[in-house]
Amino acid sequence: MVAVLVIEDDDRIRLSLTLALEDEGYTVSAAATAEEGLVRQRREPADTVLVDLMLPGIDGFECIRELRRADDVPIVVVSARDDTHDIVAALEAGADDYVVKPIAVKELTARLRALRRRARAATAAGPRTSVVGELEIRPQAGEVLLRGTQLALTRTEFRLLCELAEHAGQVLSRQQLLERVWEYDFGDERLVDVHIGRLRQKVEDDPSSPARLVTVRGLGYKLQR
């Protein structure tokens, strides 16, 4: 059974999400505040966490940061806020995906399944180590080293880098990356842009002037050989 933690302050939405996910076969725990949710996740870690942004006390953005500091659990934002700034800020805080309310349960569960498949693929990756410039990528161990120093990547960042490394020197479009990394036939390409930005913070000497993970204007992204 896959365990999901729902952090949502609206009683009606929290209950409806809990019941809908349980009907889909998930084990669900719920919290009305970020503080309660963080305690629950420390005591009984869920496989995936759903977080609303407009929470009392600690808001959703800080909740995501706290969750991400602790581990690389997949995090999905479920929020009525659909402004580009909010979406980008949530993804930059560490969320893996963003779903706008009102929620279509089938869409949400499809995304949760894709997140789980990506997590399993990251741990069951092939044994071949690849070296791209000063980066050493070890799929079997789930490790990435830059000049011998291990980098702390989330599962999504790791999958993204592995996909780019597998096609080093080739341009991959945002849509191709959505399909191969997120397993979405369609979706918000901002997911790709923000995760590329987060990845650059970790693999580039100067993220403002990337030399390894470059943008090819109008086409997509490329990991330089």
Coordinates of C-alpha atoms in Angstrom, one line a residue:
M1 CA 0.0 0.0 0.0
V2 CA 1.3 3.4 -1.0
A3 CA 1.1 5.9 1.9
V4 CA 0.1 9.5 1.1
L5 CA 0.1 12.4 3.6
V6 CA -2.4 15.2 2.8
I7 CA -1.6 18.6 4.4
E8 CA -4.7 20.8 3.8
D9 CA -6.4 23.2 6.2
D10 CA -9.9 23.1 4.5
D11 CA -11.8 20.4 6.4
R12 CA -14.1 19.6 3.4
I13 CA -11.2 19.3 0.9
R14 CA -9.0 17.4 3.3
L15 CA -11.8 14.8 3.9
S16 CA -12.8 14.5 0.2
L17 CA -9.2 14.0 -0.8
T18 CA -8.7 11.4 1.9
L19 CA -11.8 9.5 0.9
A20 CA -11.0 9.7 -2.9
L21 CA -7.5 8.5 -2.4
E22 CA -8.5 5.7 -0.1
D23 CA -11.0 4.6 -2.8
E24 CA -8.1 4.4 -5.2
G25 CA -6.2 2.1 -2.8
Y26 CA -3.9 4.5 -1.0
T27 CA -3.3 4.6 2.7
V28 CA -3.9 8.2 3.7
S29 CA -3.0 10.3 6.7
A30 CA -4.1 13.9 7.0
A31 CA -3.0 17.1 8.7
A32 CA -4.7 20.5 9.0
T33 CA -1.5 22.5 9.4
A34 CA 2.1 22.4 8.2
E35 CA 3.3 21.9 11.7
E36 CA 1.2 18.9 12.2
G37 CA 2.1 17.5 8.8
L38 CA 5.8 17.9 9.4
V39 CA 5.5 16.0 12.7
R40 CA 3.5 13.2 11.1
Q41 CA 6.1 12.9 8.3
R42 CA 9.0 12.6 10.8
R43 CA 7.2 10.0 12.8
E44 CA 5.6 7.9 10.0
P45 CA 7.1 8.9 6.6
A46 CA 4.7 8.8 3.8
D47 CA 5.6 7.8 0.2
T48 CA 4.2 11.0 -1.2
V49 CA 3.1 14.3 0.3
L50 CA 0.3 16.6 -1.0
V51 CA 0.6 20.2 0.3
D52 CA -1.7 23.1 0.0
L53 CA 0.0 26.5 -0.2
M54 CA -2.5 28.6 1.9
L55 CA -1.9 27.1 5.3
P56 CA -2.3 28.8 8.7
G57 CA 1.0 29.3 10.6
I58 CA 3.8 28.0 8.5
D59 CA 2.7 28.4 4.9
G60 CA 2.9 25.8 2.1
F61 CA 6.1 27.2 0.7
E62 CA 8.1 26.8 3.9
C63 CA 6.4 23.5 4.6
I64 CA 7.8 22.2 1.2
R65 CA 11.3 23.6 2.1
E66 CA 11.2 21.8 5.5
L67 CA 10.1 18.5 3.9
R68 CA 12.8 18.8 1.3
R69 CA 15.5 19.5 3.9
A70 CA 14.6 16.2 5.5
D71 CA 14.6 13.9 2.5
D72 CA 13.6 13.5 -1.2
V73 CA 10.0 12.4 -0.7
P74 CA 7.9 13.3 -3.7
I75 CA 5.9 16.4 -3.1
V76 CA 2.8 17.5 -5.0
V77 CA 1.3 21.0 -4.5
V78 CA -2.5 21.0 -4.5
S79 CA -3.6 24.6 -4.5
A80 CA -6.2 27.1 -5.9
R81 CA -3.4 29.5 -6.6
D82 CA -2.7 29.3 -10.3
D83 CA -0.5 32.4 -10.8
T84 CA 2.8 31.7 -12.6
H85 CA 4.8 33.3 -9.7
D86 CA 3.2 30.9 -7.1
I87 CA 3.7 27.8 -9.3
V88 CA 7.3 28.6 -10.0
A89 CA 8.0 29.6 -6.3
A90 CA 6.5 26.2 -5.1
L91 CA 8.6 24.2 -7.6
E92 CA 11.7 26.2 -6.7
A93 CA 11.0 25.5 -3.0
G94 CA 11.3 21.8 -3.8
A95 CA 7.9 20.5 -5.1
D96 CA 7.9 17.9 -7.8
D97 CA 4.6 18.7 -9.3
Y98 CA 1.7 21.2 -9.0
V99 CA -2.0 20.5 -9.4
V100 CA -4.6 23.4 -9.5
K101 CA -7.9 23.1 -7.6
P102 CA -10.6 22.1 -8.3
I103 CA -9.0 18.6 -8.4
A104 CA -9.8 15.9 -10.9
V105 CA -9.1 12.8 -8.8
K106 CA -8.2 10.7 -11.8
E107 CA -5.7 13.3 -12.9
L108 CA -4.2 13.5 -9.4
T109 CA -3.9 9.7 -9.1
A110 CA -2.3 9.4 -12.5
R111 CA 0.3 11.9 -11.4
L112 CA 0.9 10.0 -8.2
R113 CA 1.4 6.8 -10.1
A114 CA 3.8 8.5 -12.4
L115 CA 5.7 9.8 -9.4
R116 CA 5.9 6.3 -7.9
R117 CA 7.1 4.9 -11.2
R118 CA 9.8 7.5 -11.4
A119 CA 10.9 6.8 -7.8
R120 CA 11.1 3.0 -8.6
A121 CA 13.0 3.7 -11.8
A122 CA 15.5 5.9 -10.0
T123 CA 16.3 3.0 -7.5
A124 CA 16.2 0.3 -10.2
A125 CA 18.3 2.1 -12.8
G126 CA 20.9 0.2 -14.8
P127 CA 24.4 -0.3 -13.5
R128 CA 26.3 1.6 -16.2
T129 CA 28.2 4.6 -14.9
S130 CA 28.4 7.5 -17.3
V131 CA 30.9 10.3 -17.2
V132 CA 30.0 13.6 -18.9
G133 CA 32.8 16.1 -18.6
E134 CA 33.4 16.5 -14.8
L135 CA 30.1 14.8 -13.9
E136 CA 30.0 11.2 -12.9
I137 CA 26.6 9.6 -12.9
R138 CA 26.0 6.3 -11.1
P139 CA 22.4 5.2 -11.8
Q140 CA 22.6 2.0 -9.7
A141 CA 23.8 3.8 -6.6
G142 CA 21.6 6.9 -7.3
E143 CA 24.6 9.1 -7.1
V144 CA 26.0 12.0 -9.0
L145 CA 29.6 13.3 -8.4
L146 CA 31.0 16.6 -9.6
R147 CA 34.8 16.5 -9.5
G148 CA 34.6 13.6 -7.0
T149 CA 32.1 15.4 -4.6
Q150 CA 28.7 13.9 -4.3
L151 CA 25.7 16.1 -5.1
A152 CA 22.5 16.1 -3.2
L153 CA 19.7 15.7 -5.8
T154 CA 16.1 14.9 -5.5
R155 CA 14.7 11.9 -7.3
T156 CA 13.2 14.1 -10.0
E157 CA 16.5 16.0 -10.5
F158 CA 18.3 12.7 -10.7
R159 CA 16.0 11.3 -13.3
L160 CA 16.2 14.6 -15.3
L161 CA 20.0 14.5 -15.2
C162 CA 20.2 10.9 -16.2
E163 CA 17.9 11.5 -19.2
L164 CA 20.1 14.4 -20.3
A165 CA 23.3 12.4 -19.8
E166 CA 21.9 9.5 -21.8
H167 CA 21.6 12.0 -24.7
A168 CA 24.6 14.1 -23.9
G169 CA 25.4 16.5 -26.7
Q170 CA 21.8 16.3 -28.0
V171 CA 19.0 18.8 -27.6
L172 CA 15.9 17.6 -25.8
S173 CA 12.8 19.6 -26.0
R174 CA 10.7 20.5 -22.9
Q175 CA 7.9 18.2 -24.2
Q176 CA 10.4 15.3 -24.6
L177 CA 11.6 15.8 -21.1
L178 CA 8.0 15.9 -19.8
E179 CA 7.3 12.6 -21.5
R180 CA 10.5 10.9 -20.5
V181 CA 11.1 12.2 -17.0
W182 CA 7.6 13.1 -15.7
E183 CA 5.8 10.5 -18.0
Y184 CA 3.2 13.1 -19.0
D185 CA 1.8 13.2 -22.5
F186 CA 1.0 16.8 -21.9
G187 CA 1.6 19.2 -19.1
D188 CA 3.0 22.5 -17.9
E189 CA 6.4 23.0 -19.4
R190 CA 7.3 25.2 -16.4
L191 CA 7.9 22.0 -14.5
V192 CA 10.9 21.4 -16.8
D193 CA 12.2 24.9 -16.7
V194 CA 12.2 25.2 -12.9
H195 CA 13.8 21.8 -12.4
I196 CA 16.5 22.7 -14.9
G197 CA 17.1 25.8 -12.9
R198 CA 17.4 23.8 -9.6
L199 CA 19.7 21.3 -11.3
R200 CA 21.9 24.1 -12.5
Q201 CA 22.3 25.4 -8.9
K202 CA 24.0 22.0 -8.2
V203 CA 25.9 21.1 -11.3
E204 CA 27.2 24.5 -12.5
D205 CA 30.1 26.5 -11.2
D206 CA 28.2 29.7 -12.1
P207 CA 24.4 28.9 -12.5
S208 CA 23.8 32.4 -14.0
S209 CA 26.1 31.5 -16.9
P210 CA 25.7 27.7 -17.4
A211 CA 28.4 25.8 -19.2
R212 CA 27.3 22.2 -18.6
L213 CA 23.5 22.3 -18.8
V214 CA 22.7 24.8 -21.6
T215 CA 19.6 26.2 -23.2
V216 CA 19.3 26.0 -26.9
R217 CA 17.0 28.8 -27.7
G218 CA 13.7 27.7 -29.2
L219 CA 14.6 24.0 -29.0
G220 CA 15.2 22.9 -25.4
Y221 CA 18.1 21.9 -23.2
K222 CA 21.4 20.0 -23.7
L223 CA 24.0 18.5 -21.4
Q224 CA 27.4 19.4 -22.9
R225 CA 29.8 16.5 -23.4

